[in-house]
């Protein structure tokens, strides 16, 4: 069974709110790095970048974090369109769902190898099941679920974005 949690309009409102929170906290910096964990987190990062461009003068650099979610220990890489210099940068690590925190924790390793200024986490849905010392600084929706339930985020189809809870 599938229960709709957020529809397209609600997702856009959550994305806009996250963008405002990011801008309010980082209004004193000129640029930030939006690092989306592929695939869902990267799509969310693109949406946050679009929202930030509408509401703020912040310059953004969008990068893709690629990780094997089944074997995350040595499989993290950062992909960017241009040469990446993370020294002194503010990083917003973005994923669609925060479940146990494992993927976010291992993804952070790639950024902590650089002398960055700060690292924050943004997620669309926080399931409140973390097994690692991870929390989201910017959260679209916090929802209590059972471990057997699954959150399905669809950000691929323009006009049909959704977040659903599956048993």
C-alpha atoms as an extended CHARMM CRD file, in Angstrom:
* protein
*
       167  EXT
         1         1  UNK       CA              0.0000000000        0.0000000000        0.0000000000  PROA      1               0.0000000000
         2         2  UNK       CA              1.2080000000        3.5040000000       -0.8210000000  PROA      2               0.0000000000
         3         3  UNK       CA              0.1490000000        6.6920000000        0.9970000000  PROA      3               0.0000000000
         4         4  UNK       CA              0.9450000000       10.0830000000       -0.5200000000  PROA      4               0.0000000000
         5         5  UNK       CA              2.7880000000       12.2620000000        1.9950000000  PROA      5               0.0000000000
         6         6  UNK       CA              3.7930000000       15.2420000000       -0.1650000000  PROA      6               0.0000000000
         7         7  UNK       CA              2.5470000000       16.2430000000       -3.6000000000  PROA      7               0.0000000000
         8         8  UNK       CA              4.3750000000       18.4260000000       -6.1300000000  PROA      8               0.0000000000
         9         9  UNK       CA              3.1350000000       21.7200000000       -4.6670000000  PROA      9               0.0000000000
        10        10  UNK       CA              3.9970000000       20.6910000000       -1.1050000000  PROA      10              0.0000000000
        11        11  UNK       CA              7.4770000000       19.5660000000       -2.1810000000  PROA      11              0.0000000000
        12        12  UNK       CA              8.0840000000       22.9370000000       -3.8380000000  PROA      12              0.0000000000
        13        13  UNK       CA              7.0120000000       24.7340000000       -0.6340000000  PROA      13              0.0000000000
        14        14  UNK       CA              9.4330000000       22.5810000000        1.3960000000  PROA      14              0.0000000000
        15        15  UNK       CA             12.2510000000       23.2790000000       -1.0850000000  PROA      15              0.0000000000
        16        16  UNK       CA             11.5640000000       27.0240000000       -0.9460000000  PROA      16              0.0000000000
        17        17  UNK       CA             11.5400000000       26.9800000000        2.8640000000  PROA      17              0.0000000000
        18        18  UNK       CA             14.8450000000       25.0750000000        2.9350000000  PROA      18              0.0000000000
        19        19  UNK       CA             16.3150000000       27.6230000000        0.5050000000  PROA      19              0.0000000000
        20        20  UNK       CA             15.2180000000       30.5130000000        2.7450000000  PROA      20              0.0000000000
        21        21  UNK       CA             16.7340000000       28.8060000000        5.7990000000  PROA      21              0.0000000000
        22        22  UNK       CA             20.0250000000       28.2690000000        3.9600000000  PROA      22              0.0000000000
        23        23  UNK       CA             20.0860000000       31.8880000000        2.7970000000  PROA      23              0.0000000000
        24        24  UNK       CA             19.2360000000       33.2580000000        6.2600000000  PROA      24              0.0000000000
        25        25  UNK       CA             22.0490000000       31.2740000000        7.8710000000  PROA      25              0.0000000000
        26        26  UNK       CA             24.5940000000       32.0430000000        5.1450000000  PROA      26              0.0000000000
        27        27  UNK       CA             23.6790000000       35.5980000000        4.1300000000  PROA      27              0.0000000000
        28        28  UNK       CA             27.1810000000       36.7020000000        5.1880000000  PROA      28              0.0000000000
        29        29  UNK       CA             28.9620000000       34.4890000000        2.6280000000  PROA      29              0.0000000000
        30        30  UNK       CA             29.1780000000       35.0820000000       -1.0970000000  PROA      30              0.0000000000
        31        31  UNK       CA             29.0310000000       31.4960000000       -2.2910000000  PROA      31              0.0000000000
        32        32  UNK       CA             28.1170000000       28.0240000000       -1.1170000000  PROA      32              0.0000000000
        33        33  UNK       CA             28.5490000000       24.5040000000       -2.4170000000  PROA      33              0.0000000000
        34        34  UNK       CA             25.3850000000       22.4210000000       -2.8230000000  PROA      34              0.0000000000
        35        35  UNK       CA             26.4840000000       18.7820000000       -2.7510000000  PROA      35              0.0000000000
        36        36  UNK       CA             23.6840000000       16.4220000000       -3.7220000000  PROA      36              0.0000000000
        37        37  UNK       CA             23.9880000000       12.6910000000       -3.1020000000  PROA      37              0.0000000000
        38        38  UNK       CA             23.0130000000       10.9800000000       -6.3530000000  PROA      38              0.0000000000
        39        39  UNK       CA             20.4660000000       10.2970000000       -7.5110000000  PROA      39              0.0000000000
        40        40  UNK       CA             17.6880000000       11.7510000000       -5.2930000000  PROA      40              0.0000000000
        41        41  UNK       CA             19.7890000000       14.1730000000       -3.2840000000  PROA      41              0.0000000000
        42        42  UNK       CA             21.2940000000       15.6190000000       -6.4440000000  PROA      42              0.0000000000
        43        43  UNK       CA             17.8440000000       16.2600000000       -7.9280000000  PROA      43              0.0000000000
        44        44  UNK       CA             16.8310000000       17.9300000000       -4.6560000000  PROA      44              0.0000000000
        45        45  UNK       CA             20.0310000000       20.0250000000       -4.7310000000  PROA      45              0.0000000000
        46        46  UNK       CA             19.1120000000       21.2350000000       -8.2260000000  PROA      46              0.0000000000
        47        47  UNK       CA             15.6930000000       22.3350000000       -6.9610000000  PROA      47              0.0000000000
        48        48  UNK       CA             17.2330000000       24.0960000000       -3.9450000000  PROA      48              0.0000000000
        49        49  UNK       CA             19.7140000000       25.8480000000       -6.2450000000  PROA      49              0.0000000000
        50        50  UNK       CA             16.8470000000       27.1190000000       -8.4360000000  PROA      50              0.0000000000
        51        51  UNK       CA             14.9890000000       28.3870000000       -5.3490000000  PROA      51              0.0000000000
        52        52  UNK       CA             18.1090000000       30.1050000000       -3.9880000000  PROA      52              0.0000000000
        53        53  UNK       CA             18.6520000000       31.9020000000       -7.3060000000  PROA      53              0.0000000000
        54        54  UNK       CA             15.1290000000       33.3530000000       -7.0550000000  PROA      54              0.0000000000
        55        55  UNK       CA             15.4780000000       34.6540000000       -3.4890000000  PROA      55              0.0000000000
        56        56  UNK       CA             19.1470000000       35.4880000000       -2.9180000000  PROA      56              0.0000000000
        57        57  UNK       CA             22.3650000000       36.8150000000       -4.4320000000  PROA      57              0.0000000000
        58        58  UNK       CA             24.2680000000       33.7400000000       -3.1820000000  PROA      58              0.0000000000
        59        59  UNK       CA             26.4650000000       32.1470000000       -5.8110000000  PROA      59              0.0000000000
        60        60  UNK       CA             26.1120000000       28.3750000000       -5.8040000000  PROA      60              0.0000000000
        61        61  UNK       CA             28.3200000000       25.5870000000       -7.0300000000  PROA      61              0.0000000000
        62        62  UNK       CA             26.3580000000       22.3910000000       -7.6060000000  PROA      62              0.0000000000
        63        63  UNK       CA             28.2930000000       19.1430000000       -7.2150000000  PROA      63              0.0000000000
        64        64  UNK       CA             27.2130000000       15.5170000000       -7.3740000000  PROA      64              0.0000000000
        65        65  UNK       CA             28.2320000000       13.0690000000       -4.6550000000  PROA      65              0.0000000000
        66        66  UNK       CA             28.3780000000        9.5330000000       -6.0060000000  PROA      66              0.0000000000
        67        67  UNK       CA             28.3950000000        6.7100000000       -3.4600000000  PROA      67              0.0000000000
        68        68  UNK       CA             27.6720000000        2.9980000000       -3.5170000000  PROA      68              0.0000000000
        69        69  UNK       CA             24.9780000000        2.9230000000       -0.8410000000  PROA      69              0.0000000000
        70        70  UNK       CA             25.4920000000       -0.7910000000       -0.2020000000  PROA      70              0.0000000000
        71        71  UNK       CA             29.3050000000       -0.4510000000        0.2330000000  PROA      71              0.0000000000
        72        72  UNK       CA             29.8780000000        3.1990000000        1.1510000000  PROA      72              0.0000000000
        73        73  UNK       CA             33.2440000000        2.9230000000        2.9010000000  PROA      73              0.0000000000
        74        74  UNK       CA             35.5600000000        3.4820000000       -0.0690000000  PROA      74              0.0000000000
        75        75  UNK       CA             33.1870000000        4.4380000000       -2.8650000000  PROA      75              0.0000000000
        76        76  UNK       CA             32.5540000000        8.1820000000       -2.4090000000  PROA      76              0.0000000000
        77        77  UNK       CA             33.4310000000       10.5900000000       -5.2030000000  PROA      77              0.0000000000
        78        78  UNK       CA             32.5890000000       14.2120000000       -5.9410000000  PROA      78              0.0000000000
        79        79  UNK       CA             31.7530000000       15.2550000000       -9.5050000000  PROA      79              0.0000000000
        80        80  UNK       CA             31.7050000000       18.9000000000      -10.6060000000  PROA      80              0.0000000000
        81        81  UNK       CA             31.5020000000       20.7170000000      -13.9390000000  PROA      81              0.0000000000
        82        82  UNK       CA             34.5420000000       22.8520000000      -13.1440000000  PROA      82              0.0000000000
        83        83  UNK       CA             37.7320000000       22.5300000000      -11.1390000000  PROA      83              0.0000000000
        84        84  UNK       CA             36.7840000000       22.0800000000       -7.5280000000  PROA      84              0.0000000000
        85        85  UNK       CA             38.4740000000       24.0880000000       -4.7840000000  PROA      85              0.0000000000
        86        86  UNK       CA             36.6900000000       23.4280000000       -1.4900000000  PROA      86              0.0000000000
        87        87  UNK       CA             39.1540000000       25.3000000000        0.7100000000  PROA      87              0.0000000000
        88        88  UNK       CA             37.2600000000       27.6600000000        3.0220000000  PROA      88              0.0000000000
        89        89  UNK       CA             33.8980000000       26.8040000000        1.4460000000  PROA      89              0.0000000000
        90        90  UNK       CA             30.5240000000       26.3480000000        3.0710000000  PROA      90              0.0000000000
        91        91  UNK       CA             29.1110000000       22.9620000000        2.0510000000  PROA      91              0.0000000000
        92        92  UNK       CA             25.4480000000       21.9530000000        2.1770000000  PROA      92              0.0000000000
        93        93  UNK       CA             25.2740000000       18.1450000000        1.8600000000  PROA      93              0.0000000000
        94        94  UNK       CA             21.8540000000       17.2270000000        0.4600000000  PROA      94              0.0000000000
        95        95  UNK       CA             19.9330000000       13.9510000000        0.3250000000  PROA      95              0.0000000000
        96        96  UNK       CA             16.2920000000       13.1530000000       -0.2930000000  PROA      96              0.0000000000
        97        97  UNK       CA             15.7400000000       10.9270000000        2.7690000000  PROA      97              0.0000000000
        98        98  UNK       CA             17.6220000000       10.6860000000        6.0760000000  PROA      98              0.0000000000
        99        99  UNK       CA             17.1070000000        7.1780000000        7.3480000000  PROA      99              0.0000000000
       100       100  UNK       CA             19.9850000000        5.6730000000        9.3610000000  PROA      100             0.0000000000
       101       101  UNK       CA             22.5120000000        8.4000000000        8.5180000000  PROA      101             0.0000000000
       102       102  UNK       CA             25.0260000000        5.9200000000        7.0990000000  PROA      102             0.0000000000
       103       103  UNK       CA             25.1450000000        7.3540000000        3.5730000000  PROA      103             0.0000000000
       104       104  UNK       CA             25.4070000000       10.9430000000        4.8250000000  PROA      104             0.0000000000
       105       105  UNK       CA             28.1590000000       10.0110000000        7.2740000000  PROA      105             0.0000000000
       106       106  UNK       CA             30.3080000000        8.3610000000        4.6250000000  PROA      106             0.0000000000
       107       107  UNK       CA             29.5650000000       11.1370000000        2.1380000000  PROA      107             0.0000000000
       108       108  UNK       CA             30.9390000000       13.6760000000        4.6000000000  PROA      108             0.0000000000
       109       109  UNK       CA             34.3540000000       11.9780000000        4.4280000000  PROA      109             0.0000000000
       110       110  UNK       CA             34.9050000000       13.2930000000        0.9170000000  PROA      110             0.0000000000
       111       111  UNK       CA             34.5060000000       16.8750000000        2.1460000000  PROA      111             0.0000000000
       112       112  UNK       CA             36.3450000000       16.5430000000        5.4520000000  PROA      112             0.0000000000
       113       113  UNK       CA             39.5700000000       15.8420000000        3.5440000000  PROA      113             0.0000000000
       114       114  UNK       CA             39.5580000000       19.5480000000        2.5960000000  PROA      114             0.0000000000
       115       115  UNK       CA             39.9140000000       22.6100000000        4.8590000000  PROA      115             0.0000000000
       116       116  UNK       CA             36.2510000000       23.6140000000        4.5020000000  PROA      116             0.0000000000
       117       117  UNK       CA             34.6050000000       26.4280000000        6.4770000000  PROA      117             0.0000000000
       118       118  UNK       CA             31.4450000000       24.5480000000        7.4760000000  PROA      118             0.0000000000
       119       119  UNK       CA             29.3230000000       21.5340000000        6.6030000000  PROA      119             0.0000000000
       120       120  UNK       CA             25.5500000000       21.4070000000        6.9680000000  PROA      120             0.0000000000
       121       121  UNK       CA             22.9770000000       18.7600000000        6.0250000000  PROA      121             0.0000000000
       122       122  UNK       CA             19.6780000000       19.2770000000        4.2010000000  PROA      122             0.0000000000
       123       123  UNK       CA             17.0870000000       16.5700000000        3.5750000000  PROA      123             0.0000000000
       124       124  UNK       CA             13.5780000000       16.5380000000        2.1860000000  PROA      124             0.0000000000
       125       125  UNK       CA             12.3880000000       13.8040000000        4.5970000000  PROA      125             0.0000000000
       126       126  UNK       CA             13.8790000000       12.8450000000        7.9730000000  PROA      126             0.0000000000
       127       127  UNK       CA             12.6090000000        9.4360000000        9.1490000000  PROA      127             0.0000000000
       128       128  UNK       CA             14.1040000000        9.7750000000       12.6540000000  PROA      128             0.0000000000
       129       129  UNK       CA             15.8750000000        6.3820000000       12.5960000000  PROA      129             0.0000000000
       130       130  UNK       CA             19.5070000000        7.4790000000       12.7330000000  PROA      130             0.0000000000
       131       131  UNK       CA             22.0850000000        4.9230000000       13.8060000000  PROA      131             0.0000000000
       132       132  UNK       CA             24.9590000000        7.3500000000       13.2020000000  PROA      132             0.0000000000
       133       133  UNK       CA             25.5080000000       10.7210000000       14.9210000000  PROA      133             0.0000000000
       134       134  UNK       CA             23.8860000000       12.6570000000       12.0840000000  PROA      134             0.0000000000
       135       135  UNK       CA             21.1390000000       15.2470000000       12.1280000000  PROA      135             0.0000000000
       136       136  UNK       CA             19.6390000000       17.4200000000        9.4700000000  PROA      136             0.0000000000
       137       137  UNK       CA             20.1440000000       21.1730000000        9.7410000000  PROA      137             0.0000000000
       138       138  UNK       CA             17.4610000000       21.8570000000        7.1270000000  PROA      138             0.0000000000
       139       139  UNK       CA             14.5030000000       19.4720000000        6.9700000000  PROA      139             0.0000000000
       140       140  UNK       CA             11.4890000000       19.5820000000        4.6930000000  PROA      140             0.0000000000
       141       141  UNK       CA              9.4480000000       17.0320000000        6.6520000000  PROA      141             0.0000000000
       142       142  UNK       CA             10.1840000000       15.0140000000        9.7650000000  PROA      142             0.0000000000
       143       143  UNK       CA              8.0980000000       11.8590000000        9.9810000000  PROA      143             0.0000000000
       144       144  UNK       CA              8.1010000000        8.8960000000       12.3400000000  PROA      144             0.0000000000
       145       145  UNK       CA              7.9600000000        5.6070000000       10.4620000000  PROA      145             0.0000000000
       146       146  UNK       CA              8.5100000000        1.9860000000       11.3140000000  PROA      146             0.0000000000
       147       147  UNK       CA             11.6800000000        0.3020000000       10.0980000000  PROA      147             0.0000000000
       148       148  UNK       CA              9.5450000000       -1.8510000000        7.7690000000  PROA      148             0.0000000000
       149       149  UNK       CA              8.0060000000        1.1520000000        6.0080000000  PROA      149             0.0000000000
       150       150  UNK       CA              9.7460000000        2.7680000000        3.0670000000  PROA      150             0.0000000000
       151       151  UNK       CA              9.7560000000        6.3800000000        1.9030000000  PROA      151             0.0000000000
       152       152  UNK       CA              9.6390000000        6.6960000000       -1.8800000000  PROA      152             0.0000000000
       153       153  UNK       CA             10.6990000000       10.0700000000       -3.2870000000  PROA      153             0.0000000000
       154       154  UNK       CA             10.0050000000       10.8480000000       -6.9330000000  PROA      154             0.0000000000
       155       155  UNK       CA             11.6990000000       14.0300000000       -8.1450000000  PROA      155             0.0000000000
       156       156  UNK       CA             12.4030000000       12.8760000000      -11.7080000000  PROA      156             0.0000000000
       157       157  UNK       CA              9.1350000000       13.5450000000      -13.5190000000  PROA      157             0.0000000000
       158       158  UNK       CA              8.4480000000       17.2830000000      -13.7650000000  PROA      158             0.0000000000
       159       159  UNK       CA              4.8920000000       17.9080000000      -12.6590000000  PROA      159             0.0000000000
       160       160  UNK       CA              4.5950000000       14.5130000000      -10.9630000000  PROA      160             0.0000000000
       161       161  UNK       CA              6.9940000000       14.9410000000       -8.0450000000  PROA      161             0.0000000000
       162       162  UNK       CA              5.8420000000       13.1080000000       -4.9310000000  PROA      162             0.0000000000
       163       163  UNK       CA              6.8180000000       11.6080000000       -1.6150000000  PROA      163             0.0000000000
       164       164  UNK       CA              4.9520000000        8.4810000000       -0.5660000000  PROA      164             0.0000000000
       165       165  UNK       CA              5.0430000000        6.0370000000        2.3330000000  PROA      165             0.0000000000
       166       166  UNK       CA              5.0330000000        2.3720000000        1.3190000000  PROA      166             0.0000000000
       167       167  UNK       CA              4.3610000000       -0.5400000000        3.6400000000  PROA      167             0.0000000000
